[in-house]
């Protein structure tokens, strides 16, 4: 793609985003203040408990730090 093609695509995407934001603003104006229904409570069957205990360090054995490369080599 040329630079002109990229700029055209960016303009098209920006125009589309602008239209979507305007639609959302119009929808928000049509809603009466205080008439929105309260959010439903989360479904307990879909909730996952995350323990406070530290993870087993063996889970991270022989892994690379994302974006940093392997531990025994230098980054370029």
mmCIF file of N, CA, C and O in Angstrom:
data_model
loop_
_atom_site.group_PDB
_atom_site.id
_atom_site.type_symbol
_atom_site.label_atom_id
_atom_site.label_comp_id
_atom_site.label_asym_id
_atom_site.label_seq_id
_atom_site.Cartn_x
_atom_site.Cartn_y
_atom_site.Cartn_z
ATOM 1 N N UNK A 1 0.834 -1.185 0.000
ATOM 2 C CA UNK A 1 0.000 0.000 0.000
ATOM 3 C C UNK A 1 0.876 1.244 0.000
ATOM 4 O O UNK A 1 1.906 1.288 0.650
ATOM 5 N N UNK A 2 0.398 2.230 -0.693
ATOM 6 C CA UNK A 2 1.127 3.491 -0.719
ATOM 7 C C UNK A 2 0.711 4.344 0.470
ATOM 8 O O UNK A 2 -0.275 4.051 1.165
ATOM 9 N N UNK A 3 1.444 5.397 0.683
ATOM 10 C CA UNK A 3 1.120 6.315 1.765
ATOM 11 C C UNK A 3 -0.263 6.911 1.547
ATOM 12 O O UNK A 3 -1.046 7.056 2.496
ATOM 13 N N UNK A 4 -0.586 7.228 0.313
ATOM 14 C CA UNK A 4 -1.909 7.783 0.000
ATOM 15 C C UNK A 4 -3.015 6.780 0.344
ATOM 16 O O UNK A 4 -4.052 7.156 0.888
ATOM 17 N N UNK A 5 -2.788 5.510 0.013
ATOM 18 C CA UNK A 5 -3.769 4.473 0.348
ATOM 19 C C UNK A 5 -3.945 4.351 1.859
ATOM 20 O O UNK A 5 -5.065 4.186 2.355
ATOM 21 N N UNK A 6 -2.822 4.432 2.583
ATOM 22 C CA UNK A 6 -2.892 4.363 4.047
ATOM 23 C C UNK A 6 -3.684 5.533 4.615
ATOM 24 O O UNK A 6 -4.518 5.356 5.500
ATOM 25 N N UNK A 7 -3.419 6.733 4.110
ATOM 26 C CA UNK A 7 -4.131 7.913 4.590
ATOM 27 C C UNK A 7 -5.623 7.833 4.280
ATOM 28 O O UNK A 7 -6.460 8.205 5.103
ATOM 29 N N UNK A 8 -5.948 7.333 3.102
ATOM 30 C CA UNK A 8 -7.355 7.168 2.733
ATOM 31 C C UNK A 8 -8.046 6.184 3.673
ATOM 32 O O UNK A 8 -9.168 6.423 4.131
ATOM 33 N N UNK A 9 -7.372 5.087 3.987
ATOM 34 C CA UNK A 9 -7.940 4.094 4.903
ATOM 35 C C UNK A 9 -8.119 4.684 6.298
ATOM 36 O O UNK A 9 -9.142 4.446 6.956
ATOM 37 N N UNK A 10 -7.158 5.465 6.748
ATOM 38 C CA UNK A 10 -7.251 6.096 8.070
ATOM 39 C C UNK A 10 -8.421 7.074 8.094
ATOM 40 O O UNK A 10 -9.205 7.095 9.047
ATOM 41 N N UNK A 11 -8.552 7.876 7.045
ATOM 42 C CA UNK A 11 -9.674 8.826 6.988
ATOM 43 C C UNK A 11 -11.013 8.097 6.999
ATOM 44 O O UNK A 11 -11.951 8.507 7.671
ATOM 45 N N UNK A 12 -11.107 7.017 6.239
ATOM 46 C CA UNK A 12 -12.342 6.242 6.179
ATOM 47 C C UNK A 12 -12.673 5.661 7.555
ATOM 48 O O UNK A 12 -13.814 5.745 8.024
ATOM 49 N N UNK A 13 -11.676 5.112 8.227
ATOM 50 C CA UNK A 13 -11.889 4.547 9.561
ATOM 51 C C UNK A 13 -12.261 5.628 10.571
ATOM 52 O O UNK A 13 -13.121 5.417 11.429
ATOM 53 N N UNK A 14 -11.633 6.787 10.467
ATOM 54 C CA UNK A 14 -11.940 7.895 11.368
ATOM 55 C C UNK A 14 -13.361 8.397 11.135
ATOM 56 O O UNK A 14 -14.101 8.674 12.083
ATOM 57 N N UNK A 15 -13.769 8.489 9.879
ATOM 58 C CA UNK A 15 -15.137 8.895 9.567
ATOM 59 C C UNK A 15 -16.141 7.894 10.132
ATOM 60 O O UNK A 15 -17.177 8.271 10.685
ATOM 61 N N UNK A 16 -15.845 6.616 9.983
ATOM 62 C CA UNK A 16 -16.726 5.578 10.509
ATOM 63 C C UNK A 16 -16.808 5.666 12.037
ATOM 64 O O UNK A 16 -17.891 5.566 12.611
ATOM 65 N N UNK A 17 -15.685 5.876 12.684
ATOM 66 C CA UNK A 17 -15.666 6.015 14.135
ATOM 67 C C UNK A 17 -16.472 7.233 14.571
ATOM 68 O O UNK A 17 -17.243 7.172 15.528
ATOM 69 N N UNK A 18 -16.322 8.334 13.845
ATOM 70 C CA UNK A 18 -17.067 9.549 14.167
ATOM 71 C C UNK A 18 -18.568 9.307 14.061
ATOM 72 O O UNK A 18 -19.339 9.728 14.929
ATOM 73 N N UNK A 19 -18.992 8.614 13.009
ATOM 74 C CA UNK A 19 -20.416 8.298 12.846
ATOM 75 C C UNK A 19 -20.925 7.434 14.003
ATOM 76 O O UNK A 19 -22.019 7.663 14.529
ATOM 77 N N UNK A 20 -20.144 6.446 14.387
ATOM 78 C CA UNK A 20 -20.548 5.563 15.480
ATOM 79 C C UNK A 20 -20.666 6.324 16.801
ATOM 80 O O UNK A 20 -21.610 6.117 17.569
ATOM 81 N N UNK A 21 -19.722 7.222 17.064
ATOM 82 C CA UNK A 21 -19.770 8.018 18.294
ATOM 83 C C UNK A 21 -21.004 8.913 18.284
ATOM 84 O O UNK A 21 -21.700 9.054 19.293
ATOM 85 N N UNK A 22 -21.294 9.523 17.132
ATOM 86 C CA UNK A 22 -22.487 10.363 17.026
ATOM 87 C C UNK A 22 -23.753 9.545 17.271
ATOM 88 O O UNK A 22 -24.679 10.011 17.936
ATOM 89 N N UNK A 23 -23.804 8.322 16.760
ATOM 90 C CA UNK A 23 -24.959 7.455 17.001
ATOM 91 C C UNK A 23 -25.114 7.150 18.486
ATOM 92 O O UNK A 23 -26.217 7.187 19.034
ATOM 93 N N UNK A 24 -23.995 6.852 19.150
ATOM 94 C CA UNK A 24 -24.038 6.574 20.583
ATOM 95 C C UNK A 24 -24.491 7.800 21.375
ATOM 96 O O UNK A 24 -25.250 7.687 22.336
ATOM 97 N N UNK A 25 -24.018 8.984 20.963
ATOM 98 C CA UNK A 25 -24.435 10.204 21.640
ATOM 99 C C UNK A 25 -25.935 10.421 21.486
ATOM 100 O O UNK A 25 -26.622 10.813 22.439
ATOM 101 N N UNK A 26 -26.466 10.168 20.298
ATOM 102 C CA UNK A 26 -27.898 10.320 20.062
ATOM 103 C C UNK A 26 -28.689 9.324 20.911
ATOM 104 O O UNK A 26 -29.721 9.668 21.491
ATOM 105 N N UNK A 27 -28.219 8.093 20.996
ATOM 106 C CA UNK A 27 -28.892 7.093 21.823
ATOM 107 C C UNK A 27 -28.877 7.509 23.288
ATOM 108 O O UNK A 27 -29.867 7.345 24.008
ATOM 109 N N UNK A 28 -27.764 8.055 23.739
ATOM 110 C CA UNK A 28 -27.650 8.480 25.133
ATOM 111 C C UNK A 28 -28.597 9.644 25.415
ATOM 112 O O UNK A 28 -29.191 9.722 26.498
ATOM 113 N N UNK A 29 -28.776 10.552 24.464
ATOM 114 C CA UNK A 29 -29.680 11.684 24.655
ATOM 115 C C UNK A 29 -31.127 11.223 24.735
ATOM 116 O O UNK A 29 -31.933 11.825 25.439
ATOM 117 N N UNK A 30 -31.477 10.172 23.991
ATOM 118 C CA UNK A 30 -32.850 9.686 23.982
ATOM 119 C C UNK A 30 -33.230 8.995 25.287
ATOM 120 O O UNK A 30 -34.401 8.920 25.633
ATOM 121 N N UNK A 31 -32.258 8.501 26.006
ATOM 122 C CA UNK A 31 -32.553 7.845 27.280
ATOM 123 C C UNK A 31 -32.846 8.907 28.327
ATOM 124 O O UNK A 31 -32.163 9.920 28.416
ATOM 125 N N UNK A 32 -33.860 8.662 29.110
ATOM 126 C CA UNK A 32 -34.206 9.600 30.167
ATOM 127 C C UNK A 32 -33.261 9.395 31.343
ATOM 128 O O UNK A 32 -32.954 8.269 31.713
ATOM 129 N N UNK A 33 -32.796 10.475 31.953
ATOM 130 C CA UNK A 33 -31.917 10.333 33.119
ATOM 131 C C UNK A 33 -32.638 9.589 34.239
ATOM 132 O O UNK A 33 -33.792 9.856 34.531
ATOM 133 N N UNK A 34 -31.946 8.655 34.838
ATOM 134 C CA UNK A 34 -32.498 7.899 35.947
ATOM 135 C C UNK A 34 -33.406 6.759 35.533
ATOM 136 O O UNK A 34 -33.861 5.998 36.363
ATOM 137 N N UNK A 35 -33.683 6.635 34.219
ATOM 138 C CA UNK A 35 -34.590 5.570 33.785
ATOM 139 C C UNK A 35 -33.857 4.300 33.396
ATOM 140 O O UNK A 35 -34.486 3.300 33.099
ATOM 141 N N UNK A 36 -32.562 4.372 33.399
ATOM 142 C CA UNK A 36 -31.814 3.181 33.011
ATOM 143 C C UNK A 36 -31.961 2.117 34.091
ATOM 144 O O UNK A 36 -32.013 2.410 35.283
ATOM 145 N N UNK A 37 -32.041 0.890 33.660
ATOM 146 C CA UNK A 37 -32.183 -0.202 34.610
ATOM 147 C C UNK A 37 -30.826 -0.500 35.234
ATOM 148 O O UNK A 37 -29.798 -0.420 34.559
ATOM 149 N N UNK A 38 -30.812 -0.833 36.508
ATOM 150 C CA UNK A 38 -29.518 -1.149 37.141
ATOM 151 C C UNK A 38 -28.918 -2.413 36.530
ATOM 152 O O UNK A 38 -29.629 -3.296 36.058
ATOM 153 N N UNK A 39 -27.620 -2.465 36.546
ATOM 154 C CA UNK A 39 -26.920 -3.621 35.989
ATOM 155 C C UNK A 39 -27.255 -4.871 36.806
ATOM 156 O O UNK A 39 -27.350 -4.816 38.031
ATOM 157 N N UNK A 40 -27.445 -5.956 36.099
ATOM 158 C CA UNK A 40 -27.752 -7.216 36.771
ATOM 159 C C UNK A 40 -26.503 -7.729 37.491
ATOM 160 O O UNK A 40 -25.378 -7.469 37.070
ATOM 161 N N UNK A 41 -26.732 -8.448 38.563
ATOM 162 C CA UNK A 41 -25.612 -9.032 39.303
ATOM 163 C C UNK A 41 -24.922 -10.074 38.434
ATOM 164 O O UNK A 41 -25.566 -10.756 37.640
ATOM 165 N N UNK A 42 -23.605 -10.197 38.549
ATOM 166 C CA UNK A 42 -22.886 -11.196 37.747
ATOM 167 C C UNK A 42 -23.341 -12.606 38.076
ATOM 168 O O UNK A 42 -23.723 -12.908 39.209
ATOM 169 N N UNK A 43 -23.301 -13.454 37.085
ATOM 170 C CA UNK A 43 -23.691 -14.855 37.249
ATOM 171 C C UNK A 43 -22.581 -15.580 38.009
ATOM 172 O O UNK A 43 -21.464 -15.703 37.508
ATOM 173 N N UNK A 44 -22.849 -16.064 39.237
ATOM 174 C CA UNK A 44 -21.803 -16.713 40.041
ATOM 175 C C UNK A 44 -21.199 -17.936 39.363
ATOM 176 O O UNK A 44 -20.044 -18.272 39.612
ATOM 177 N N UNK A 45 -21.955 -18.595 38.502
ATOM 178 C CA UNK A 45 -21.415 -19.791 37.856
ATOM 179 C C UNK A 45 -20.320 -19.449 36.849
ATOM 180 O O UNK A 45 -19.544 -20.314 36.467
ATOM 181 N N UNK A 46 -20.249 -18.195 36.427
ATOM 182 C CA UNK A 46 -19.229 -17.789 35.452
ATOM 183 C C UNK A 46 -18.037 -17.103 36.110
ATOM 184 O O UNK A 46 -17.083 -16.742 35.442
ATOM 185 N N UNK A 47 -18.093 -16.913 37.414
ATOM 186 C CA UNK A 47 -17.011 -16.230 38.118
ATOM 187 C C UNK A 47 -15.894 -17.217 38.443
ATOM 188 O O UNK A 47 -16.136 -18.380 38.747
ATOM 189 N N UNK A 48 -14.672 -16.730 38.377
ATOM 190 C CA UNK A 48 -13.499 -17.554 38.659
ATOM 191 C C UNK A 48 -12.783 -16.948 39.855
ATOM 192 O O UNK A 48 -12.501 -15.753 39.886
ATOM 193 N N UNK A 49 -12.492 -17.756 40.828
ATOM 194 C CA UNK A 49 -11.773 -17.293 42.006
ATOM 195 C C UNK A 49 -10.277 -17.324 41.721
ATOM 196 O O UNK A 49 -9.736 -18.341 41.287
ATOM 197 N N UNK A 50 -9.629 -16.212 41.969
ATOM 198 C CA UNK A 50 -8.178 -16.123 41.780
ATOM 199 C C UNK A 50 -7.548 -16.119 43.169
ATOM 200 O O UNK A 50 -7.818 -15.221 43.971
ATOM 201 N N UNK A 51 -6.707 -17.109 43.449
ATOM 202 C CA UNK A 51 -6.138 -17.185 44.796
ATOM 203 C C UNK A 51 -5.115 -16.075 45.045
ATOM 204 O O UNK A 51 -4.496 -15.557 44.115
ATOM 205 N N UNK A 52 -4.975 -15.704 46.320
ATOM 206 C CA UNK A 52 -3.998 -14.696 46.704
ATOM 207 C C UNK A 52 -2.601 -15.276 46.891
ATOM 208 O O UNK A 52 -1.626 -14.541 47.001
ATOM 209 N N UNK A 53 -2.507 -16.598 46.931
ATOM 210 C CA UNK A 53 -1.208 -17.234 47.145
ATOM 211 C C UNK A 53 -0.346 -17.097 45.892
ATOM 212 O O UNK A 53 -0.864 -17.063 44.777
ATOM 213 N N UNK A 54 0.963 -16.999 46.051
ATOM 214 C CA UNK A 54 1.849 -16.873 44.886
ATOM 215 C C UNK A 54 1.801 -18.131 44.014
ATOM 216 O O UNK A 54 1.546 -19.236 44.499
ATOM 217 N N UNK A 55 2.026 -17.941 42.739
ATOM 218 C CA UNK A 55 2.078 -19.068 41.815
ATOM 219 C C UNK A 55 3.337 -19.891 42.063
ATOM 220 O O UNK A 55 4.351 -19.376 42.529
ATOM 221 N N UNK A 56 3.270 -21.144 41.729
ATOM 222 C CA UNK A 56 4.420 -22.034 41.834
ATOM 223 C C UNK A 56 5.465 -21.560 40.826
ATOM 224 O O UNK A 56 5.186 -21.434 39.633
ATOM 225 N N UNK A 57 6.671 -21.272 41.282
ATOM 226 C CA UNK A 57 7.720 -20.745 40.394
ATOM 227 C C UNK A 57 8.113 -21.730 39.296
ATOM 228 O O UNK A 57 8.662 -21.336 38.272
ATOM 229 N N UNK A 58 7.812 -23.014 39.469
ATOM 230 C CA UNK A 58 8.145 -23.982 38.419
ATOM 231 C C UNK A 58 7.292 -23.758 37.171
ATOM 232 O O UNK A 58 7.639 -24.228 36.085
ATOM 233 N N UNK A 59 6.186 -23.026 37.301
ATOM 234 C CA UNK A 59 5.369 -22.705 36.127
ATOM 235 C C UNK A 59 6.139 -21.839 35.141
ATOM 236 O O UNK A 59 5.885 -21.852 33.943
ATOM 237 N N UNK A 60 7.072 -21.049 35.654
ATOM 238 C CA UNK A 60 7.791 -20.084 34.819
ATOM 239 C C UNK A 60 9.176 -20.582 34.419
ATOM 240 O O UNK A 60 9.936 -19.841 33.801
ATOM 241 N N UNK A 61 9.482 -21.816 34.738
ATOM 242 C CA UNK A 61 10.799 -22.355 34.401
ATOM 243 C C UNK A 61 10.913 -22.503 32.880
ATOM 244 O O UNK A 61 9.990 -22.937 32.217
ATOM 245 N N UNK A 62 12.035 -22.131 32.327
ATOM 246 C CA UNK A 62 12.342 -22.244 30.899
ATOM 247 C C UNK A 62 11.413 -21.414 30.014
ATOM 248 O O UNK A 62 11.119 -21.788 28.885
ATOM 249 N N UNK A 63 10.952 -20.284 30.498
ATOM 250 C CA UNK A 63 10.140 -19.404 29.654
ATOM 251 C C UNK A 63 10.927 -18.142 29.369
ATOM 252 O O UNK A 63 11.806 -17.744 30.112
ATOM 253 N N UNK A 64 10.603 -17.521 28.259
ATOM 254 C CA UNK A 64 11.232 -16.260 27.888
ATOM 255 C C UNK A 64 10.359 -15.113 28.387
ATOM 256 O O UNK A 64 9.143 -15.236 28.454
ATOM 257 N N UNK A 65 11.000 -14.021 28.734
ATOM 258 C CA UNK A 65 10.245 -12.822 29.068
ATOM 259 C C UNK A 65 9.763 -12.228 27.749
ATOM 260 O O UNK A 65 10.559 -11.928 26.857
ATOM 261 N N UNK A 66 8.468 -12.062 27.639
ATOM 262 C CA UNK A 66 7.899 -11.589 26.381
ATOM 263 C C UNK A 66 8.486 -10.236 26.012
ATOM 264 O O UNK A 66 8.494 -9.305 26.796
ATOM 265 N N UNK A 67 9.005 -10.158 24.818
ATOM 266 C CA UNK A 67 9.579 -8.920 24.332
ATOM 267 C C UNK A 67 11.025 -8.721 24.725
ATOM 268 O O UNK A 67 11.687 -7.824 24.228
ATOM 269 N N UNK A 68 11.541 -9.531 25.631
ATOM 270 C CA UNK A 68 12.923 -9.365 26.077
ATOM 271 C C UNK A 68 13.838 -10.461 25.559
ATOM 272 O O UNK A 68 15.046 -10.352 25.671
ATOM 273 N N UNK A 69 13.279 -11.504 25.025
ATOM 274 C CA UNK A 69 14.093 -12.588 24.491
ATOM 275 C C UNK A 69 14.471 -13.591 25.560
ATOM 276 O O UNK A 69 13.998 -13.553 26.687
ATOM 277 N N UNK A 70 15.330 -14.501 25.187
ATOM 278 C CA UNK A 70 15.756 -15.559 26.101
ATOM 279 C C UNK A 70 16.650 -14.981 27.191
ATOM 280 O O UNK A 70 17.382 -14.023 26.979
ATOM 281 N N UNK A 71 16.628 -15.605 28.362
ATOM 282 C CA UNK A 71 17.378 -15.088 29.504
ATOM 283 C C UNK A 71 18.890 -15.191 29.321
ATOM 284 O O UNK A 71 19.636 -14.384 29.840
ATOM 285 N N UNK A 72 19.352 -16.201 28.570
ATOM 286 C CA UNK A 72 20.800 -16.381 28.443
ATOM 287 C C UNK A 72 21.380 -15.655 27.226
ATOM 288 O O UNK A 72 22.554 -15.804 26.921
ATOM 289 N N UNK A 73 20.574 -14.870 26.545
ATOM 290 C CA UNK A 73 21.051 -14.126 25.371
ATOM 291 C C UNK A 73 20.737 -12.643 25.527
ATOM 292 O O UNK A 73 19.817 -12.271 26.235
ATOM 293 N N UNK A 74 21.505 -11.840 24.824
ATOM 294 C CA UNK A 74 21.282 -10.401 24.870
ATOM 295 C C UNK A 74 20.289 -9.985 23.803
ATOM 296 O O UNK A 74 20.226 -10.574 22.732
ATOM 297 N N UNK A 75 19.547 -8.961 24.101
ATOM 298 C CA UNK A 75 18.617 -8.410 23.108
ATOM 299 C C UNK A 75 19.433 -7.645 22.065
ATOM 300 O O UNK A 75 20.481 -7.089 22.370
ATOM 301 N N UNK A 76 18.971 -7.643 20.829
ATOM 302 C CA UNK A 76 19.711 -6.921 19.778
ATOM 303 C C UNK A 76 19.750 -5.441 20.006
ATOM 304 O O UNK A 76 18.993 -4.841 20.645
#
